[in-house]
XYZ file of C-alpha atoms in Angstrom:
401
model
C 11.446 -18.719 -0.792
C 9.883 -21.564 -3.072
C 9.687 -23.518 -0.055
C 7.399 -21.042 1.628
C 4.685 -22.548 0.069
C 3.742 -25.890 -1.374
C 1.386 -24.894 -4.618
C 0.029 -27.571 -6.361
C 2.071 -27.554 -9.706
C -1.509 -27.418 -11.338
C -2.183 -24.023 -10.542
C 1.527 -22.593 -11.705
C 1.236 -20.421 -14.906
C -2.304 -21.445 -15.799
C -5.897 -20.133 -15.984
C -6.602 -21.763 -12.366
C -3.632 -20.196 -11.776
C -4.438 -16.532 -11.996
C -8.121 -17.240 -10.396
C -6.534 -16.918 -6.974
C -4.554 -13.856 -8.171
C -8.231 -11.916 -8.885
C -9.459 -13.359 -5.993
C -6.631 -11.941 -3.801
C -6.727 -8.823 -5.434
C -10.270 -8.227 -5.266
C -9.438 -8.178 -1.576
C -6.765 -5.499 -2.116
C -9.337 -3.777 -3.823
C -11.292 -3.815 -0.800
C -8.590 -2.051 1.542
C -7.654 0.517 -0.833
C -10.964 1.597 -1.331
C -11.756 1.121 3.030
C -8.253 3.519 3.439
C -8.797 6.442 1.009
C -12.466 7.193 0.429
C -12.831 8.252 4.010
C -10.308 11.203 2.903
C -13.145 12.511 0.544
C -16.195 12.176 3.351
C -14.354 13.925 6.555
C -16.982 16.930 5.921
C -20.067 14.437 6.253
C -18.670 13.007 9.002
C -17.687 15.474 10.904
C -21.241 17.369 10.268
C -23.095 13.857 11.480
C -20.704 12.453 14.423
C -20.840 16.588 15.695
C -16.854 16.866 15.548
C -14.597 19.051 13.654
C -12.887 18.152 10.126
C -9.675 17.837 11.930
C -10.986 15.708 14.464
C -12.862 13.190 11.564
C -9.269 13.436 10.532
C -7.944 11.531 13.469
C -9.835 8.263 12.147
C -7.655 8.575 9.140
C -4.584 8.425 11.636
C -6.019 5.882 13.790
C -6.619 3.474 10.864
C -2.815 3.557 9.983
C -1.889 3.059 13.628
C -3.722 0.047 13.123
C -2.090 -0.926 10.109
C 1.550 -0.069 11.961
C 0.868 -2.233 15.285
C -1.385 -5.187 13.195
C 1.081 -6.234 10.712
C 4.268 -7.287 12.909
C 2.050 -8.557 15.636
C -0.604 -10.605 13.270
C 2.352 -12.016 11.399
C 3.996 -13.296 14.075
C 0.889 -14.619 16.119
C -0.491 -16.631 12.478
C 2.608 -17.622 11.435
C 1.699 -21.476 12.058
C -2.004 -21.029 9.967
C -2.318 -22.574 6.521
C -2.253 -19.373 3.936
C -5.880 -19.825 2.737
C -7.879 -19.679 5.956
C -5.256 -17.218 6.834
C -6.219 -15.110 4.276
C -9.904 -15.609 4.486
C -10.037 -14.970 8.248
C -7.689 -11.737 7.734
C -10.141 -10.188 5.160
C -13.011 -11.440 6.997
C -11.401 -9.014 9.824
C -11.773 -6.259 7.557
C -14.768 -6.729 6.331
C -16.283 -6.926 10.145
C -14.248 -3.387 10.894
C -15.694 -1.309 8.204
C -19.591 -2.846 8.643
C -19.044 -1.900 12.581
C -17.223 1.550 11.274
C -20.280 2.507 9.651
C -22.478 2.046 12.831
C -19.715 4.279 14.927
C -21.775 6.778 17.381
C -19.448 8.956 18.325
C -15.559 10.806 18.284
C -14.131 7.579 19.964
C -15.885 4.794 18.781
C -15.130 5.907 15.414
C -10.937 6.017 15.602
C -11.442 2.373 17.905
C -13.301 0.748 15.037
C -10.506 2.602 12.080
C -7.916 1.371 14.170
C -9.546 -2.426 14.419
C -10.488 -2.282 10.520
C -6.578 -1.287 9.878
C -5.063 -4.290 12.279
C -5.395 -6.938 9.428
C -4.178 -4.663 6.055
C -0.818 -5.772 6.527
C -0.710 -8.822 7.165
C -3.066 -9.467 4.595
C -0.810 -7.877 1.778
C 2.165 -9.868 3.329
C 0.709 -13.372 2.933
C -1.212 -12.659 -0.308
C 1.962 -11.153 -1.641
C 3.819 -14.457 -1.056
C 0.980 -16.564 -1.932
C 0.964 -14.764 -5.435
C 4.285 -14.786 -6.164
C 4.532 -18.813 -5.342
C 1.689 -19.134 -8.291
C 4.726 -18.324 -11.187
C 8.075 -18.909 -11.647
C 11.072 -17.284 -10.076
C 11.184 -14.987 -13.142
C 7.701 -13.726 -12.911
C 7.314 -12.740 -9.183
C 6.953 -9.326 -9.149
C 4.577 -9.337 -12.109
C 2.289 -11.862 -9.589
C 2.335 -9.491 -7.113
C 2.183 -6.522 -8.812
C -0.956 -8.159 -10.224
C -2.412 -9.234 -6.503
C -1.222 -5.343 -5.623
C -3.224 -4.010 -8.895
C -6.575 -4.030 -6.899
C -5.184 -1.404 -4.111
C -4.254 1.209 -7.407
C -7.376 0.431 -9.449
C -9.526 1.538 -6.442
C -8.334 4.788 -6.443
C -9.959 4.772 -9.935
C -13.267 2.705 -9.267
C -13.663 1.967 -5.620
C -12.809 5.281 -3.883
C -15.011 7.453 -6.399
C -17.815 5.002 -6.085
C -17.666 4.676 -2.707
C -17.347 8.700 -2.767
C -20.915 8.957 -4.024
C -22.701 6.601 -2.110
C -21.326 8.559 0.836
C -21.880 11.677 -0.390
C -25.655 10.864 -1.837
C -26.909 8.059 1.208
C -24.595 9.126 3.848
C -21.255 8.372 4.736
C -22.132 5.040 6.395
C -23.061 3.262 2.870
C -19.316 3.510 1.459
C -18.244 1.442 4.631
C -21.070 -1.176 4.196
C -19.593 -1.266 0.237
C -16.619 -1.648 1.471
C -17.440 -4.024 3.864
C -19.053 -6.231 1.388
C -16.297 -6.309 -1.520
C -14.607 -7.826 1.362
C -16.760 -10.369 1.869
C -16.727 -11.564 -2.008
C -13.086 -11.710 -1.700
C -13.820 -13.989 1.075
C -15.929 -16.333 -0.549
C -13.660 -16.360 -4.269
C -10.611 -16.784 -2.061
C -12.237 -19.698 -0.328
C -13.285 -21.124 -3.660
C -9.680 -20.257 -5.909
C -7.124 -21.003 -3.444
C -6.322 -24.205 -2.894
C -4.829 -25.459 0.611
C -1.334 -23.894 1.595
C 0.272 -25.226 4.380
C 2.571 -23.148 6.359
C 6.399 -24.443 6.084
C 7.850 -26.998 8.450
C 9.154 -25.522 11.647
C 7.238 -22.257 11.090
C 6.927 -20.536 14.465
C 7.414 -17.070 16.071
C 10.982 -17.536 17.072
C 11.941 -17.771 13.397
C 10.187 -15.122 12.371
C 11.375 -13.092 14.990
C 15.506 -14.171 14.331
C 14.432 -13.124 10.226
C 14.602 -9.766 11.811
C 18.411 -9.754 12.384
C 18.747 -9.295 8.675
C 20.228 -5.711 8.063
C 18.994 -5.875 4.466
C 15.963 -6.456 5.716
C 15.055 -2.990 7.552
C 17.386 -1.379 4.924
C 14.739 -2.058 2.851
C 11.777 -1.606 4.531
C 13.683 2.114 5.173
C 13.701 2.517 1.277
C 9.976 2.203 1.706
C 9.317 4.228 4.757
C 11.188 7.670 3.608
C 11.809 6.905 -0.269
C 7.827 6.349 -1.010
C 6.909 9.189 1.372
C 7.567 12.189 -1.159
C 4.380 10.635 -2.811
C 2.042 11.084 -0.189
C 3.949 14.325 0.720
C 2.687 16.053 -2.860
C -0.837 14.002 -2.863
C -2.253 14.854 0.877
C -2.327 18.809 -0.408
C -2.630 18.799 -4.426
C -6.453 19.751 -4.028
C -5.004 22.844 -2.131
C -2.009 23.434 -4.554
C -3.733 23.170 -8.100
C -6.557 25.743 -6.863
C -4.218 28.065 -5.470
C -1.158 27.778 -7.622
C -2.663 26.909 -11.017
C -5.656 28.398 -10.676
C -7.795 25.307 -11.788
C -11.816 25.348 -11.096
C -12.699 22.855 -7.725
C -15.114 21.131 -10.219
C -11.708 19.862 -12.206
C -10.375 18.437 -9.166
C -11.769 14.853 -9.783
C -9.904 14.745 -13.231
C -6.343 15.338 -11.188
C -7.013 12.583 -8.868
C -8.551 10.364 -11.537
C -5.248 11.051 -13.613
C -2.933 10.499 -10.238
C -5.241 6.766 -10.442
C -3.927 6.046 -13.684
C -0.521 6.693 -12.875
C -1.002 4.389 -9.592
C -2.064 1.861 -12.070
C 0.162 2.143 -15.075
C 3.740 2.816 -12.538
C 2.081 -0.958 -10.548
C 1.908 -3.110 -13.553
C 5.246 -1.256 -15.274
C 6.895 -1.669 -12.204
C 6.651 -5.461 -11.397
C 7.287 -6.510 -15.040
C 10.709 -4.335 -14.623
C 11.377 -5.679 -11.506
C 11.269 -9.157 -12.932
C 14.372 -8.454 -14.759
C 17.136 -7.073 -12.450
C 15.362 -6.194 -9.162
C 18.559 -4.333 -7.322
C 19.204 -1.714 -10.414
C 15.359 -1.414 -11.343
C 14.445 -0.019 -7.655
C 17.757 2.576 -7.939
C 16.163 3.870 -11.102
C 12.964 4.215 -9.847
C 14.508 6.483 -6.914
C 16.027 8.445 -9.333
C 12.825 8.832 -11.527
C 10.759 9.857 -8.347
C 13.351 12.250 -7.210
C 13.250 13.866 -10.968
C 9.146 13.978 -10.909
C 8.693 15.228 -7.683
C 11.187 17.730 -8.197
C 9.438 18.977 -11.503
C 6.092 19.351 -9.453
C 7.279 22.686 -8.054
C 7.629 23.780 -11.451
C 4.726 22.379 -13.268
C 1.984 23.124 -10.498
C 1.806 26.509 -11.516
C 0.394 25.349 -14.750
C -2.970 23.964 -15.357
C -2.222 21.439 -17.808
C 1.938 20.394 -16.819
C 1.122 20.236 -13.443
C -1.989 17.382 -13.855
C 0.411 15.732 -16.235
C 3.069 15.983 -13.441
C 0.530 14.290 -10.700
C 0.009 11.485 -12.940
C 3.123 10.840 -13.060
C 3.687 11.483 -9.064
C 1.136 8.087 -8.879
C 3.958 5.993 -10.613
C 5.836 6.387 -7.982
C 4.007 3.285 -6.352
C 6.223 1.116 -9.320
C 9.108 0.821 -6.969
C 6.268 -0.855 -4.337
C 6.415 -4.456 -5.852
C 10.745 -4.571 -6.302
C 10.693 -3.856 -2.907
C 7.847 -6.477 -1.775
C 10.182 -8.809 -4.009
C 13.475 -7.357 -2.352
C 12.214 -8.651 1.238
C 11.191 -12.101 0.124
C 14.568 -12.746 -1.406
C 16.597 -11.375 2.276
C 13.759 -12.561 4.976
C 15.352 -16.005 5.459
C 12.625 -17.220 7.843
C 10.883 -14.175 8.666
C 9.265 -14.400 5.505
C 5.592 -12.901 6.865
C 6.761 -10.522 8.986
C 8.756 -8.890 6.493
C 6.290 -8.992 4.010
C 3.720 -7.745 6.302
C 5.887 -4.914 7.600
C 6.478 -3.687 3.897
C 3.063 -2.100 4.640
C 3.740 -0.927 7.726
C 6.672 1.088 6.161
C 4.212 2.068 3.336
C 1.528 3.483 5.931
C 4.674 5.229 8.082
C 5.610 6.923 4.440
C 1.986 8.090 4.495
C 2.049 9.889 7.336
C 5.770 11.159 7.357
C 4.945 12.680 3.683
C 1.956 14.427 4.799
C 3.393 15.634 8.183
C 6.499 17.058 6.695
C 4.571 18.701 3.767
C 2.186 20.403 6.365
C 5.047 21.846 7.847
C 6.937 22.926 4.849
C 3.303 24.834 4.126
C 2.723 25.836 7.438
C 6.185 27.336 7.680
C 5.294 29.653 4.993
C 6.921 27.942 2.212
C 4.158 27.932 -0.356
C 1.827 25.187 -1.296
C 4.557 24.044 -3.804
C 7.079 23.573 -1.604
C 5.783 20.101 -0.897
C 7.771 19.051 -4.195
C 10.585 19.844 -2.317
C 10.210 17.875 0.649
C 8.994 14.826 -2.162
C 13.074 15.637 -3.414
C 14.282 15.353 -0.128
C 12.562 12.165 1.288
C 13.572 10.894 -2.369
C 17.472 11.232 -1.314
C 17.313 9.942 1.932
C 15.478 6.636 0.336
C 18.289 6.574 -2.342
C 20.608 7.261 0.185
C 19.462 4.209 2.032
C 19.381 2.200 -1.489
C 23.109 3.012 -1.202
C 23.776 1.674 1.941
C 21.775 -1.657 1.210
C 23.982 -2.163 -1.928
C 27.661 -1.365 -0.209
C 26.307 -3.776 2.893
C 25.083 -6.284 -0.032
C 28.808 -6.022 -1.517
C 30.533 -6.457 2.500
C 28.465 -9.415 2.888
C 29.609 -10.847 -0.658
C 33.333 -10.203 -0.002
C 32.869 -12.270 3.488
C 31.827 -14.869 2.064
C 34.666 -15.607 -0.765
């Protein structure tokens, strides 16, 4: 892994050194405010495109499609680029999807320009992630990219409610122009903080692709896709579930999801400075904690205050997000981009398996929180696949005494 990158020595565990951290994460800032606040604007868009809410909906599906297909393919096609143009062109991408988003006319041209704007989210995470965690020592990798990852959790505290407004007071079209231009400042500090990172010798698509015959490898990115997904299987419907179920006022909604924000936050930066200690045992116990918190929520929604206390600490959740970004730089071998790009891939697919499975626990008349529940059960299966990753771990280390 510390050959993946050639970092001048100068900018390890300095004050250069953490410029191109802020600079990278102001870019992660960027995408987590372009992928969430269009959740809060589907009436606005819906009333000015002429569509339904569902069908504004679809642009929310069509961006993670684009996240899903971008991130293997981008990773393997850039695999040769040195890291800081790489970067720069990547967010560049994004920036130019969510300016064109907000000039969409129409049902279509809408979910074509989400699904461009989504294409370079992964691989952007994936080569930031490694580019961060080659600025500290082997010992402080997760807290470098749990720093880098920071700016995707803070903007569901800043950037999303900001953005929120501007939509909701100068039409939806402004929050994807803001968007649009934090992007570009990332652009220019990255261009400015980073210095030049060649790509490793003999990096092509070939070895990226043969990375891929790793088992641990999709073991873990399976953690991620079904063990992170009973957090998006409780958030997609807690508007629903705390007015229903606990009675609370729509006006008090913004307080849950600020409070869900501050768990996002607090669970990132807790997480990577655990993970920095003993990465295997720290992403079992983070299983186990989401399993016992999701769980709860069935309980505590019923109740005004326990419940909002309960969807804060649903957002922590996202702590076992940089053990596992750490997990698939230590087993990639040479499919060190791929994997770290497909880490969000797996994120997105948790997305949408949370909230699809939750619908249909609701829909099948099983009460708003009986989304808890399906949080418990995606929890298992990603602990059962935790288990699975360790005994194959074990195998491997007994063939090779």
């Amino acid at each position: 892994m510390r050959a993946f990158l050639d970092i001048p020595k100068s900018f390890q565990m300095t004050t250069r050194g953490s410029f191109p951290i802020l600079a990278m994460a102001i870019g992660s800032f960027a995408i987590g405010t372009g992928e969430f606040v269009i959740m809060g604007l589907l009436p606005e868009i819906a009333h000015s495109l002429s569509i339904s809410i569902p069908q504004a909906g679809h642009a929310i599906s069509a961006y993670a499609l684009g996240v899903v297909i971008g991130a293997p393919t981008l990773a393997v096609i850039v695999v040769r680029w040195e890291r800081r143009c790489l970067l720069i062109t990547l967010i560049l991408a994004f920036a130019l999807g969510n300016f064109t988003s907000a000039g969409a006319l129409g049902y279509i041209s809408l979910n074509i320009l989400r699904f461009v704007a989504g294409v370079p989210h992964g691989t952007y995470f994936g080569v930031a992630a490694l580019v961060a965690a080659s600025l500290s020592p082997s010992n402080k990798r997760a807290t470098a990219v749990g720093l880098m990852m920071s700016g995707l959790t803070i903007s569901t505290l800043a950037g999303v409610p900001l953005a929120g407004w501007l939509g909701q007071n100068f039409g939806w079209r402004s929050a994807f122009i803001l968007v649009g231009s934090i992007a570009l400042l990332s652009a220019v500090m990255i261009r400015y903080a980073l210095p030049v990172v060649s790509a490793p010798p003999g990096a092509g698509p070939m070895h990226e692709l043969g990375g891929l015959c790793n088992r641990q490898v999709w073991l873990t990115l399976g953690i991620s896709a079904i063990g992170l997904g009973g957090l998006f299987s409780v958030f997609s419907y807690v508007k629903p579930t705390m007015i229903e179920v606990a009675g609370m006022s729509i006006s008090s909604i913004p307080v849950v999801l600020a409070l869900f924000g501050i768990g996002m936050v607090a669970g990132n930066l807790l997480g990577s400075r655990l993970a920095n200690k003993n990465l295997m045992p720290v992403i079992g116990a983070m299983l186990l904690w989401a399993i016992t918190i999701l769980g709860s929520y069935s309980f505590t929604a019923h109740y005004y205050i326990a419940g909002s206390i309960n969807v804060m600490l649903i957002g922590t959740i996202v702590a076992v997000g940089p053990a596992l970004q750490i997990r698939l730089m230590d087993v990639a071998g040479d499919a060190q981009v791929i994997a770290a790009a497909l880490h969000h891939s797996a994120f997105n697919i948790a997305n949408a398996l949370g909230a699809w499975l939750g619908g249909l626990a609701v829909d099948a008349g099983l009460g708003w929180t009986s989304t808890g529940w399906v949080g418990v059960g995606l929890g298992v299966g990603g602990l059962s696949i935790y288990m699975l990753a360790l005994a194959d771990m074990h195998h491997q280390c007994r063939k090779t005494v």
